[in-house]
Amino acid sequence: MTSELNQQEAMELLRTMLLIRRFEEGLIQTQKSGISIGHFHVYIGQECTGAAAIALLEPQDKIATTHRNHGHLLARGADPRRLYAEILGKAAGYNKGKGGTLHATVAGLGFLSTSALVGGAVPLAVGAGFAAKQLGERCVSVGFFGDGVLEEGVFFESLNMASLWKLPVVFMCENNSAGALGQSAGEYPGSTIATKQLIDVVAPFGVPASAVDGGDPRAVRDVTQQALARARNGGGPTFIEARTVRWPGSRPLWPELSTGETDVAFAWEPDRIPMAHRDWFANDGLIRYVRQLFDAKLANTKEILALDATVRADLAKAMRFAIEAPYPDPASALDDVFA
Amino acid sequence: MREITYAEAKVEALRDVMRADRRVCLIGSYFLGLSPRRVLLEDIRKEFPGRVFDPPISEGGVCGLAVGAAMAGLRPIVDVTTASFLFHGFPQVINEAANVRYMSGGQLSAPVVFHILHGLRGGGAAQHSHSPQAMLWNTPGLEIALPASPRDVKGLLAEAVHSDNPTIVVDHARLFEVKGEVPEELFSIPFGRAEVKRNGRDVTIVASSLMVQRALEAAGTAVAEGIDAEVVDLRTLVPLDKQTVLTSIAKTGRLVVVDECHRSCGVAAEIAALAAEEGFSQLKAPVKRVATLDVPVPFSQPLERYIEPTAEKILATIREIMR
Ligand SMILES: Cc1ncc(C[n+]2csc(CCOP(=O)(O)OP(=O)(O)O)c2C)c(N)n1
Ligand SMILES: [Mg+2]
């Protein structure tokens, strides 16, 4: 049922992953330079999951996401200029500055409301699946959410309904808790659940569940393809747990560029990786993927560096656009309350 | 008396109530939110092993567990963190904790404390900026305390723990750096006693939580214009100290209510109603409200600023009412 990536698709996937990585590295630097964007969360270390899964979606499909949304939006084709502008609270932002990093969304790309409440988006994703089924549309609803959502009761209520009514939903749980120290160490929360593994709680609901390495785009692609096919063929929901290691920069409550800017050449010159960050980059899905492309001769170092340079140049322009863009008219705070 | 920060006073209160009463435990540990001061909680964690819990992200279950534990003899203090997350605990807070005493005909009580950080924190946007105190006030059976100074946070937190009723401590992260005199020893501030934080003759400003600080700032500026404003800090909404409010109105004849809730059906609306019903004959001018505008909270700074009750807006309103 699954298909292999051709060279063009493989490079496109790399472009998406680089776009997300560089977008967020830029964001952390911007915040450091004194431009306030509030409390925010980055997708660094999880790019493979969103990039690989979202590449498989059809235009009519729906996506629900969370406070950790930048990667999902970019993978679906959001304009980095308008996304940066939103995160900086500017009028040119997708939400006209009303949402910021927590609620950035692009309705035209099939995104539902981006909820920053843990568990908030999951029933919305199930609802979009319910609507698709009622309306007879061949549309799948994919909910991206963190492992913490399985601690909220609403997750189980949502899963139950999706299973009972065989809704075309993919529960994409991004478990980034491996390597997390958690809140008792004064750091960003890690999984606090009694089950051995997350997928254990899904099986009793009769929903097929599998765990994959979220840093392996091919593995993510395989399980997502199967899940999407099941949903489109009336087979109901699937639960996928994509496991990634917590990026050290996401351990503190406020993200820090603690491993430095990623150097794609780490993929073919591992000796360049600073000693302190060897463990992290050895595991980093982006670097691993670059090495795979390189080893499989799908791309050479020159092509990879050129792609990276283009992505970075575009993002530098996008950030400049966002920084120079005007703030919304203060009185526009009163608009958009009702349809 | 020594001066300490609000954050220090708050942690001292938690420490002292835990030292004084073995039944007290903390469920959740972000009492100082994301502020750099949150490291202060580490001392409590060290001093009371086994009495500080980091629960799963399960506000409904956590709030309910604490209500049950309180009915069964503990004195839990639940840190729900951001006030917006309390909505996930509403079934347990509103429908269980608030009702249990009454619907059991006085047999049961739930001496639980819920702690929330309300209001605009800067860039929190619509889902992290709620001020649910008016919603809570519309629920008979809950005590509601809103500290606004280092001394008050220590005394009110202690009283919340002593109280035999479910109590919500509605706090604000933007108060943490405020400095003030605080007694060293453990003490309680009885609920239902508002405090005149600044004496004045011309106009009464009633406020609570962070808005007390904003009102004091505005009152300070108004002096240069020859306006002498009195600032009344409610300190608790339930029980409400009507008398202090009415006495102040009788003295000044003018009332401005400042409130971080949304304008409609907010705390300010209730205080304005009190003035209309019981202080009408004393009023020389219509009551004015300065509150958050009736829209969800936007992310962008200029938009947030536009809807929020600022010291400038309070000052402009004082000028207007004095005209
Ligand atoms: C209902 C609710 N409770 C608590 C929070 C505070 N909070 C924000 S992110 C987070 C951790 C979420 O973990 P997870 O779901 O695994 O997502 P991740 O950030 O790891 O991607 C918490 C507790 C929240 N936003 N919403
Ligand atoms: Mg997580």
XYZ file of C-alpha atoms and ligand atoms in Angstrom:
689
model
C 0.000 0.000 0.000
C 2.846 2.391 0.732
C 4.961 3.986 -1.938
C 8.609 5.005 -2.036
C 9.685 8.620 -2.384
C 11.054 9.632 -5.763
C 13.992 12.002 -5.923
C 11.908 15.117 -6.322
C 9.671 14.180 -3.406
C 12.702 13.353 -1.315
C 14.217 16.780 -1.949
C 10.907 18.518 -1.357
C 10.683 16.801 2.007
C 14.155 18.017 2.855
C 13.202 21.538 1.830
C 10.203 21.451 4.181
C 12.273 20.167 7.065
C 14.949 22.784 6.514
C 12.304 25.466 6.220
C 10.890 24.553 9.621
C 14.296 24.249 11.297
C 15.586 27.554 9.954
C 12.283 29.340 10.548
C 12.394 28.506 14.225
C 16.103 29.070 14.701
C 15.415 32.521 13.292
C 12.531 32.978 15.694
C 14.614 32.148 18.738
C 17.275 34.604 17.602
C 14.676 37.295 17.011
C 13.239 36.809 20.475
C 16.758 37.026 21.884
C 17.356 40.286 20.072
C 14.608 41.790 22.215
C 11.507 41.494 20.026
C 8.794 40.106 22.272
C 6.647 37.292 20.951
C 5.294 35.981 24.226
C 5.679 32.422 25.409
C 6.274 30.180 22.389
C 7.075 26.609 21.465
C 9.208 25.258 18.651
C 9.058 22.150 16.499
C 12.818 21.656 16.263
C 13.560 17.945 16.448
C 10.054 16.989 15.339
C 10.187 18.274 11.741
C 10.274 14.831 10.135
C 6.864 13.928 11.496
C 4.886 16.912 10.308
C 6.759 17.286 7.037
C 6.329 13.644 6.035
C 2.711 13.311 7.161
C 1.409 16.585 5.790
C 3.026 15.980 2.395
C 0.562 13.105 1.979
C -2.583 15.132 2.542
C -4.954 16.188 -0.187
C -6.106 19.785 -0.544
C -9.536 19.115 0.977
C -8.141 17.459 4.110
C -8.399 19.182 7.465
C -5.707 19.696 10.087
C -5.974 20.585 13.754
C -2.893 21.641 15.655
C -1.696 23.057 18.948
C 0.603 25.606 20.558
C 3.421 23.778 18.718
C 2.026 24.607 15.299
C 4.687 26.412 13.235
C 5.976 23.230 11.616
C 2.534 22.022 10.622
C 1.599 25.335 9.046
C 4.853 25.598 7.102
C 4.640 21.983 5.919
C 1.167 22.667 4.554
C 2.475 25.646 2.578
C 1.924 28.649 4.832
C 3.804 31.736 3.686
C 6.706 32.256 6.123
C 6.343 36.021 5.772
C 2.770 35.981 7.003
C 3.511 33.415 9.689
C 6.408 35.461 11.058
C 4.186 38.523 10.861
C 1.521 36.769 12.917
C 4.034 35.647 15.514
C 5.259 39.251 15.777
C 1.671 40.484 16.120
C 1.567 42.374 12.845
C -1.415 43.268 10.657
C -0.039 41.201 7.775
C -0.169 38.065 9.919
C -2.605 35.310 9.041
C -4.748 36.104 12.101
C -4.211 39.882 11.757
C -2.188 39.751 14.972
C -5.039 38.359 17.047
C -3.579 34.886 17.477
C 0.202 35.108 17.692
C 2.325 32.001 18.004
C -0.255 30.151 20.071
C -3.153 30.391 17.641
C -1.628 30.884 14.197
C -3.894 29.260 11.647
C -4.575 29.333 7.914
C -8.162 28.454 7.135
C -7.453 28.406 3.397
C -5.035 25.521 3.906
C -7.579 23.429 5.769
C -6.545 24.320 9.300
C -9.133 24.396 12.043
C -8.727 26.734 14.977
C -5.308 26.298 16.542
C -5.994 25.618 20.202
C -3.284 26.196 22.761
C -5.181 24.288 25.416
C -3.812 20.823 25.965
C -6.394 18.556 24.354
C -8.363 21.474 22.941
C -7.858 20.627 19.275
C -8.507 16.901 19.469
C -12.314 16.993 19.611
C -12.225 19.676 16.913
C -10.350 17.254 14.653
C -12.900 14.563 15.425
C -15.663 17.052 14.667
C -14.176 17.806 11.267
C -14.129 14.068 10.589
C -17.777 13.885 11.660
C -18.671 16.711 9.278
C -16.813 15.070 6.396
C -18.712 11.862 6.942
C -22.080 13.592 7.233
C -21.419 15.698 4.159
C -20.166 12.708 2.207
C -16.820 14.340 1.482
C -13.717 12.246 0.854
C -11.841 14.268 3.347
C -9.692 13.140 6.246
C -9.157 15.117 9.419
C -5.717 14.900 10.997
C -5.235 16.022 14.563
C -1.652 16.769 15.613
C -1.165 16.919 19.360
C 1.376 16.235 22.072
C 1.724 13.296 24.419
C 0.364 15.435 27.237
C -3.074 15.255 25.649
C -3.438 11.656 26.769
C -3.544 12.985 30.324
C -6.728 14.931 29.565
C -10.105 13.213 29.751
C -11.304 14.853 26.555
C -8.844 12.733 24.591
C -10.657 9.556 25.579
C -14.073 11.027 24.918
C -12.921 12.059 21.452
C -11.275 8.741 20.669
C -14.384 6.888 21.744
C -16.679 8.878 19.456
C -14.304 8.595 16.522
C -14.267 4.827 16.965
C -17.999 4.413 17.610
C -18.905 6.402 14.527
C -15.972 5.219 12.367
C -14.881 8.744 11.582
C -12.167 9.576 9.034
C -9.684 10.847 11.588
C -5.961 10.385 12.105
C -4.823 10.957 15.688
C -1.224 12.050 15.232
C 0.299 12.066 18.685
C 3.744 13.615 18.721
C 5.466 12.219 21.761
C 8.439 14.465 22.451
C 8.957 13.334 26.029
C 11.973 11.080 25.536
C 14.885 12.839 27.213
C 12.614 15.377 28.903
C 13.348 16.283 32.498
C 9.846 17.546 33.179
C 8.390 20.052 35.572
C 9.724 18.592 38.794
C 13.116 19.657 37.414
C 11.703 23.113 36.764
C 11.638 22.441 33.036
C 9.009 22.061 30.346
C 6.504 19.276 31.156
C 7.197 15.691 30.139
C 4.784 12.789 29.892
C 3.101 12.023 33.219
C 1.075 8.921 32.501
C 0.904 5.545 34.202
C 0.790 3.398 31.065
C 4.020 1.867 29.779
C 3.519 3.307 26.338
C 0.929 5.681 24.989
C -0.475 3.335 22.365
C -1.526 0.924 25.113
C -4.468 3.107 26.060
C -5.841 3.210 22.515
C -6.193 -0.478 21.714
C -9.201 -1.105 23.972
C -11.172 1.427 21.921
C -10.733 -0.697 18.812
C -8.655 1.950 17.077
C -5.568 0.645 15.238
C -2.494 2.170 16.846
C 1.175 2.112 16.024
C 4.286 3.797 17.326
C 6.986 5.001 14.948
C 10.256 6.851 15.116
C 9.122 10.413 14.555
C 12.604 11.270 13.355
C 12.336 8.854 10.445
C 10.286 10.442 7.669
C 9.926 7.174 5.769
C 8.462 5.400 8.782
C 6.081 8.269 9.419
C 5.130 8.256 5.755
C 4.324 4.555 5.763
C 2.013 4.572 8.760
C 0.347 7.809 7.700
C -0.348 6.470 4.226
C -2.050 3.457 5.730
C -4.047 5.591 8.128
C -5.199 7.954 5.407
C -6.232 5.073 3.160
C -8.188 3.488 6.004
C -9.954 6.756 6.736
C -10.796 7.437 3.086
C -12.143 3.921 2.631
C -14.543 4.185 5.539
C -12.351 2.171 7.898
C -12.449 4.773 10.654
C -9.757 6.356 12.796
C -6.117 5.463 13.385
C -3.814 6.498 16.198
C -0.142 7.134 15.446
C 2.443 7.844 18.098
C 5.475 9.551 16.578
C 8.304 9.358 19.094
C 11.016 11.962 19.171
C 13.726 12.920 21.623
C 13.208 16.278 23.338
C 15.458 18.904 21.745
C 17.668 20.329 24.544
C 16.583 23.827 23.494
C 12.976 22.850 24.285
C 13.741 21.614 27.787
C 13.564 25.015 29.457
C 10.199 26.762 29.696
C 11.456 29.318 27.139
C 13.204 27.859 24.082
C 16.917 28.520 23.736
C 19.236 27.886 20.805
C 21.319 25.784 23.144
C 22.723 23.456 20.494
C 23.633 26.373 18.227
C 22.481 26.761 14.634
C 22.226 23.463 12.819
C 25.005 22.885 10.311
C 23.736 20.497 7.600
C 27.333 19.473 6.955
C 27.151 17.646 10.316
C 25.511 14.924 8.197
C 28.647 14.118 6.245
C 31.275 15.558 8.560
C 30.214 14.348 12.012
C 33.540 15.501 13.438
C 32.328 19.057 13.074
C 29.613 18.488 15.661
C 30.633 20.134 18.951
C 31.356 17.501 21.572
C 28.600 18.748 23.877
C 25.909 18.201 21.239
C 27.059 14.889 19.741
C 24.232 12.898 21.304
C 21.595 15.272 20.113
C 22.734 15.598 16.508
C 23.412 11.863 16.220
C 19.681 11.452 16.814
C 18.403 14.537 15.024
C 15.947 13.449 12.321
C 16.961 16.261 10.001
C 20.661 15.378 10.071
C 19.855 11.685 9.781
C 17.679 12.350 6.757
C 20.337 14.459 5.063
C 22.776 11.599 5.563
C 20.307 9.141 4.045
C 19.854 11.323 0.966
C 23.577 11.682 0.673
C 24.265 7.943 1.133
C 21.525 6.985 -1.347
C 23.039 9.449 -3.796
C 19.727 11.281 -4.085
C 21.572 14.535 -3.478
C 25.169 15.648 -3.195
C 26.593 17.996 -0.621
C 26.575 20.932 -3.002
C 22.880 20.553 -3.747
C 22.028 20.210 -0.093
C 24.048 23.271 0.892
C 22.511 25.251 -1.966
C 18.989 24.298 -0.903
C 19.786 25.274 2.675
C 21.223 28.600 1.553
C 18.090 29.383 -0.474
C 15.819 28.521 2.426
C 17.845 30.706 4.773
C 17.938 33.633 2.400
C 14.169 33.455 1.874
C 13.573 33.287 5.611
C 15.877 36.215 6.313
C 13.763 38.232 3.879
C 10.585 36.942 5.468
C 11.757 37.985 8.914
C 12.727 41.422 7.657
C 9.289 41.744 6.110
C 7.651 40.823 9.411
C 9.824 43.141 11.501
C 9.175 46.084 9.201
C 5.466 45.327 8.769
C 3.103 47.683 10.614
C 1.148 46.724 13.693
C -2.607 46.508 13.305
C -4.725 49.558 14.002
C -5.366 49.291 17.775
C -9.110 49.737 17.264
C -9.139 46.609 15.109
C -9.116 44.814 18.471
C -12.884 45.235 18.333
C -13.296 43.481 14.954
C -13.850 39.796 14.232
C -15.744 38.879 17.396
C -18.734 37.570 15.447
C -19.231 36.218 11.931
C 9.165 46.238 59.172
C 11.148 44.415 56.489
C 10.226 44.861 52.824
C 10.017 41.863 50.511
C 8.605 41.169 47.079
C 5.144 39.852 46.462
C 6.621 36.619 45.064
C 8.661 36.115 48.237
C 5.667 36.806 50.458
C 3.589 34.326 48.530
C 6.131 31.537 48.834
C 6.607 32.365 52.508
C 2.868 31.959 53.022
C 2.878 28.556 51.357
C 5.868 27.506 53.443
C 4.384 28.711 56.714
C 0.970 27.120 56.225
C 2.691 23.855 55.360
C 4.856 24.073 58.469
C 1.841 24.866 60.611
C -0.533 22.218 59.301
C 0.416 18.737 58.152
C -2.841 18.406 56.236
C -1.742 21.011 53.707
C -0.287 19.724 50.463
C 0.382 21.344 47.116
C -1.033 19.802 43.963
C 0.722 21.615 41.133
C 3.735 23.851 41.597
C 3.578 26.814 39.199
C 2.405 29.258 41.866
C 4.780 31.798 40.355
C 3.885 30.967 36.778
C 6.625 31.325 34.193
C 8.298 34.195 36.043
C 11.999 33.949 36.870
C 10.936 33.968 40.528
C 9.493 30.477 40.153
C 12.783 29.038 41.460
C 11.622 30.149 44.924
C 9.263 27.182 44.947
C 12.259 24.855 44.962
C 12.829 25.541 48.656
C 9.321 24.327 49.426
C 9.839 21.232 47.339
C 12.990 20.482 49.350
C 11.525 21.245 52.750
C 8.374 19.168 52.246
C 9.218 15.988 50.389
C 6.075 14.006 49.700
C 3.790 17.021 50.026
C 4.321 18.717 46.648
C 2.801 16.952 43.672
C 3.262 17.517 39.943
C 0.026 16.166 38.563
C -0.612 15.069 34.999
C -2.266 17.618 32.712
C -5.712 16.685 34.026
C -7.379 19.774 35.442
C -10.785 18.100 35.747
C -9.452 15.114 37.623
C -7.027 17.154 39.708
C -9.663 19.640 40.872
C -12.075 16.827 41.684
C -9.432 14.839 43.512
C -8.670 17.866 45.663
C -12.352 18.421 46.469
C -12.656 14.799 47.536
C -9.439 14.947 49.535
C -10.637 18.093 51.274
C -13.941 16.458 52.227
C -11.931 13.539 53.594
C -9.648 15.579 55.844
C -6.833 17.130 53.810
C -6.275 20.832 53.116
C -5.066 20.731 49.532
C -3.929 23.803 47.650
C -4.381 23.171 43.948
C -2.322 25.228 41.556
C -4.375 25.351 38.376
C -1.742 27.793 37.003
C -3.245 29.969 34.247
C -6.814 30.946 35.131
C -8.025 29.886 31.687
C -7.271 26.271 32.586
C -9.710 26.442 35.480
C -12.481 26.015 32.914
C -11.269 22.433 32.495
C -11.871 22.025 36.213
C -15.241 23.805 36.270
C -17.374 20.690 36.667
C -15.546 19.944 39.895
C -15.206 23.527 41.161
C -18.627 24.859 40.233
C -20.793 21.780 40.394
C -19.104 19.795 43.152
C -17.064 22.023 45.480
C -19.417 25.006 45.489
C -22.545 22.925 46.056
C -21.477 20.245 48.473
C -22.075 22.128 51.716
C -25.521 23.353 50.751
C -26.823 20.282 49.017
C -25.790 18.063 51.905
C -27.810 20.264 54.226
C -24.660 21.438 56.003
C -23.288 17.951 56.649
C -20.251 18.181 54.384
C -17.661 20.789 53.601
C -14.820 21.023 51.088
C -11.988 23.127 52.531
C -9.987 23.180 49.322
C -7.983 26.068 47.862
C -7.713 26.633 44.128
C -4.987 28.990 42.955
C -5.121 30.673 39.548
C -3.161 33.386 37.738
C -5.637 35.608 35.977
C -5.568 38.413 33.470
C -3.341 39.802 30.791
C 0.231 38.681 31.115
C 1.425 40.143 27.800
C 1.037 38.086 24.646
C -1.041 35.386 26.284
C -3.800 35.869 23.695
C -7.371 34.615 24.021
C -6.783 31.270 25.707
C -4.343 32.319 28.429
C -5.676 35.660 29.643
C -9.001 35.069 31.353
C -10.204 36.786 34.514
C -12.888 34.345 35.667
C -13.557 35.954 39.057
C -16.946 37.323 37.994
C -18.002 33.925 36.632
C -16.914 32.404 39.922
C -18.733 35.088 41.881
C -21.897 34.085 40.075
C -21.584 30.710 41.796
C -22.833 30.719 45.391
C -20.675 28.609 47.676
C -17.193 29.762 46.675
C -15.028 32.198 48.594
C -12.944 34.414 46.341
C -9.780 36.227 47.441
C -7.766 38.601 45.252
C -4.546 39.799 46.850
C -2.929 43.002 45.571
C 0.059 43.565 47.857
C 2.838 41.456 49.429
C 1.188 41.695 52.838
C -2.199 40.712 51.479
C -0.992 37.704 49.538
C 0.572 36.277 52.666
C -2.408 36.954 54.906
C -5.107 35.995 52.426
C -3.417 32.747 51.380
C -3.158 31.743 55.030
C -6.829 32.555 55.581
C -7.798 30.598 52.463
C -6.182 27.517 53.959
C -7.816 28.035 57.369
C -11.220 28.553 55.820
C -13.582 25.593 55.926
C -15.008 26.559 52.537
C -13.785 26.083 48.986
C -11.741 29.174 48.203
C -10.322 30.505 44.971
C -7.179 32.582 45.294
C -7.183 34.728 42.184
C -3.652 35.992 41.687
C -1.846 37.986 39.000
C 1.657 37.359 37.641
C 2.177 41.077 37.143
C 2.152 41.594 40.917
C 5.153 39.390 41.672
C 7.737 42.179 41.683
C 5.714 44.599 43.839
C 7.533 45.317 47.111
C 6.037 46.003 50.479
C 6.154 45.464 54.220
C 5.243 41.966 55.343
C 5.249 40.567 58.890
C 7.722 37.731 59.416
C 5.311 35.517 61.298
C 2.354 33.601 59.902
C -0.806 35.709 60.078
C -4.266 35.738 58.509
C -6.279 38.534 57.003
C -9.935 37.828 57.734
C -12.068 37.555 54.620
C -14.664 40.243 53.983
C -12.511 43.205 54.950
C -11.702 45.603 52.178
C -8.798 47.956 52.740
C -8.487 51.605 51.917
C -5.107 51.571 50.198
C -5.068 55.334 49.729
C -7.122 57.964 51.509
C -8.743 60.691 49.438
C -11.655 63.129 49.428
C -12.771 63.606 45.834
C -13.447 60.269 44.197
C -13.508 56.607 45.230
C -11.728 54.075 43.050
C -12.754 50.514 43.865
C -10.423 47.850 42.506
C -9.013 44.391 43.128
C -5.884 42.413 42.264
C -3.492 44.115 39.820
C -6.009 46.882 39.226
C -5.347 48.163 42.754
C -1.776 48.927 41.707
C -3.007 50.628 38.531
C -5.548 52.641 40.533
C -2.824 53.758 42.958
C -0.672 54.822 40.025
C -3.513 56.840 38.527
C -4.371 58.354 41.908
C -0.735 59.393 42.345
C -0.754 61.169 38.997
C -4.116 62.820 39.675
C -2.661 64.688 42.656
C -0.834 67.053 40.305
C -4.219 68.000 38.850
C -5.641 68.734 42.272
C -7.673 65.515 42.448
C -7.507 63.550 45.681
C -8.627 59.985 44.960
C -9.355 57.265 47.501
C -8.454 53.707 46.513
C -10.448 50.847 48.020
C -9.048 47.349 47.579
C -11.858 44.791 47.883
C -9.423 41.961 48.779
C -12.262 39.418 48.784
C -15.337 39.322 46.566
C -16.964 36.610 48.642
C -17.506 37.629 51.342
C -17.900 41.220 50.131
C -17.182 44.152 52.428
C -20.008 46.431 51.313
C -19.582 48.780 54.224
C -16.084 49.963 53.356
C -17.192 50.685 49.796
C -20.333 52.529 50.889
C -18.481 54.521 53.540
C -15.987 55.688 50.956
C -18.730 56.662 48.515
C -20.440 58.603 51.298
C -17.213 60.504 51.797
C -16.354 61.275 48.153
C -19.690 61.139 46.344
C -18.071 59.700 43.229
C -17.279 56.138 42.194
C -14.987 54.681 39.536
C -14.743 50.885 39.501
C -11.674 49.330 37.923
C -11.728 45.693 36.952
C -9.788 43.353 34.682
C -12.864 41.240 33.924
C -14.662 41.989 30.697
C -16.983 44.927 31.140
C -20.320 43.135 30.835
C -21.365 41.311 34.003
C -17.907 41.816 35.501
C -16.895 42.594 39.078
C -17.274 46.292 38.234
C -20.899 45.751 37.248
C -21.706 44.237 40.628
C -19.993 47.039 42.557
C -21.812 49.613 40.427
C -25.086 47.862 41.249
C -24.220 48.004 44.956
C -23.629 51.742 44.682
C -26.901 52.208 42.814
C -28.948 50.165 45.272
C -27.396 51.185 48.569
C -25.388 54.335 47.954
C -27.486 56.221 45.427
C -28.304 59.155 47.654
C -24.591 59.778 48.227
C -23.619 59.943 44.559
C -22.889 63.291 42.916
C -22.169 61.784 39.502
C -22.994 58.613 37.566
C -20.783 55.629 38.415
C -18.055 54.868 35.870
C -16.437 51.554 34.967
C -12.935 50.977 33.633
C -12.765 47.349 32.537
C -11.420 45.107 29.800
C -13.387 45.638 26.611
C -15.907 42.984 25.608
C -13.761 41.075 23.121
C -11.591 37.973 23.498
C -8.022 38.975 24.382
C -5.930 39.616 21.242
C -2.253 38.651 20.977
C -0.704 41.724 19.383
C 0.642 44.271 21.887
C -1.147 47.391 20.577
C -4.434 45.479 20.440
C -3.993 44.099 23.924
C -3.177 47.558 25.192
C -6.278 48.927 23.513
C -8.667 46.676 25.423
C -6.950 46.633 28.814
C -7.725 48.872 31.806
C -4.560 50.979 32.035
C -3.535 53.652 34.525
C -4.044 56.229 31.742
C -7.614 55.092 31.178
C -8.283 55.237 34.915
C -6.852 58.752 35.060
C -8.963 59.880 32.103
C -12.044 58.479 33.810
C -11.217 60.228 37.088
C -10.917 63.511 35.201
C -14.225 62.908 33.507
C -16.094 62.136 36.711
C -14.610 65.223 38.382
C -15.758 67.538 35.599
C -5.601 22.635 29.446
C -4.202 23.096 29.577
N -3.480 22.801 30.679
C -2.204 23.202 30.805
C -1.613 23.938 29.807
C -0.173 24.422 29.967
N 0.684 23.712 29.009
C 1.027 24.244 27.827
S 1.919 23.200 26.903
C 1.898 22.019 28.104
C 2.568 20.721 27.889
C 1.946 20.030 26.763
O 2.579 18.838 26.495
P 2.215 18.074 25.195
O 0.742 17.949 25.047
O 2.992 16.826 25.212
O 2.683 19.028 24.011
P 4.156 19.494 23.659
O 4.254 20.902 24.114
O 5.122 18.590 24.322
O 4.237 19.427 22.167
C 1.185 22.455 29.198
C 0.972 21.665 30.419
C -2.390 24.250 28.670
N -1.908 24.968 27.655
N -3.672 23.814 28.573
Mg 5.003 16.571 24.735
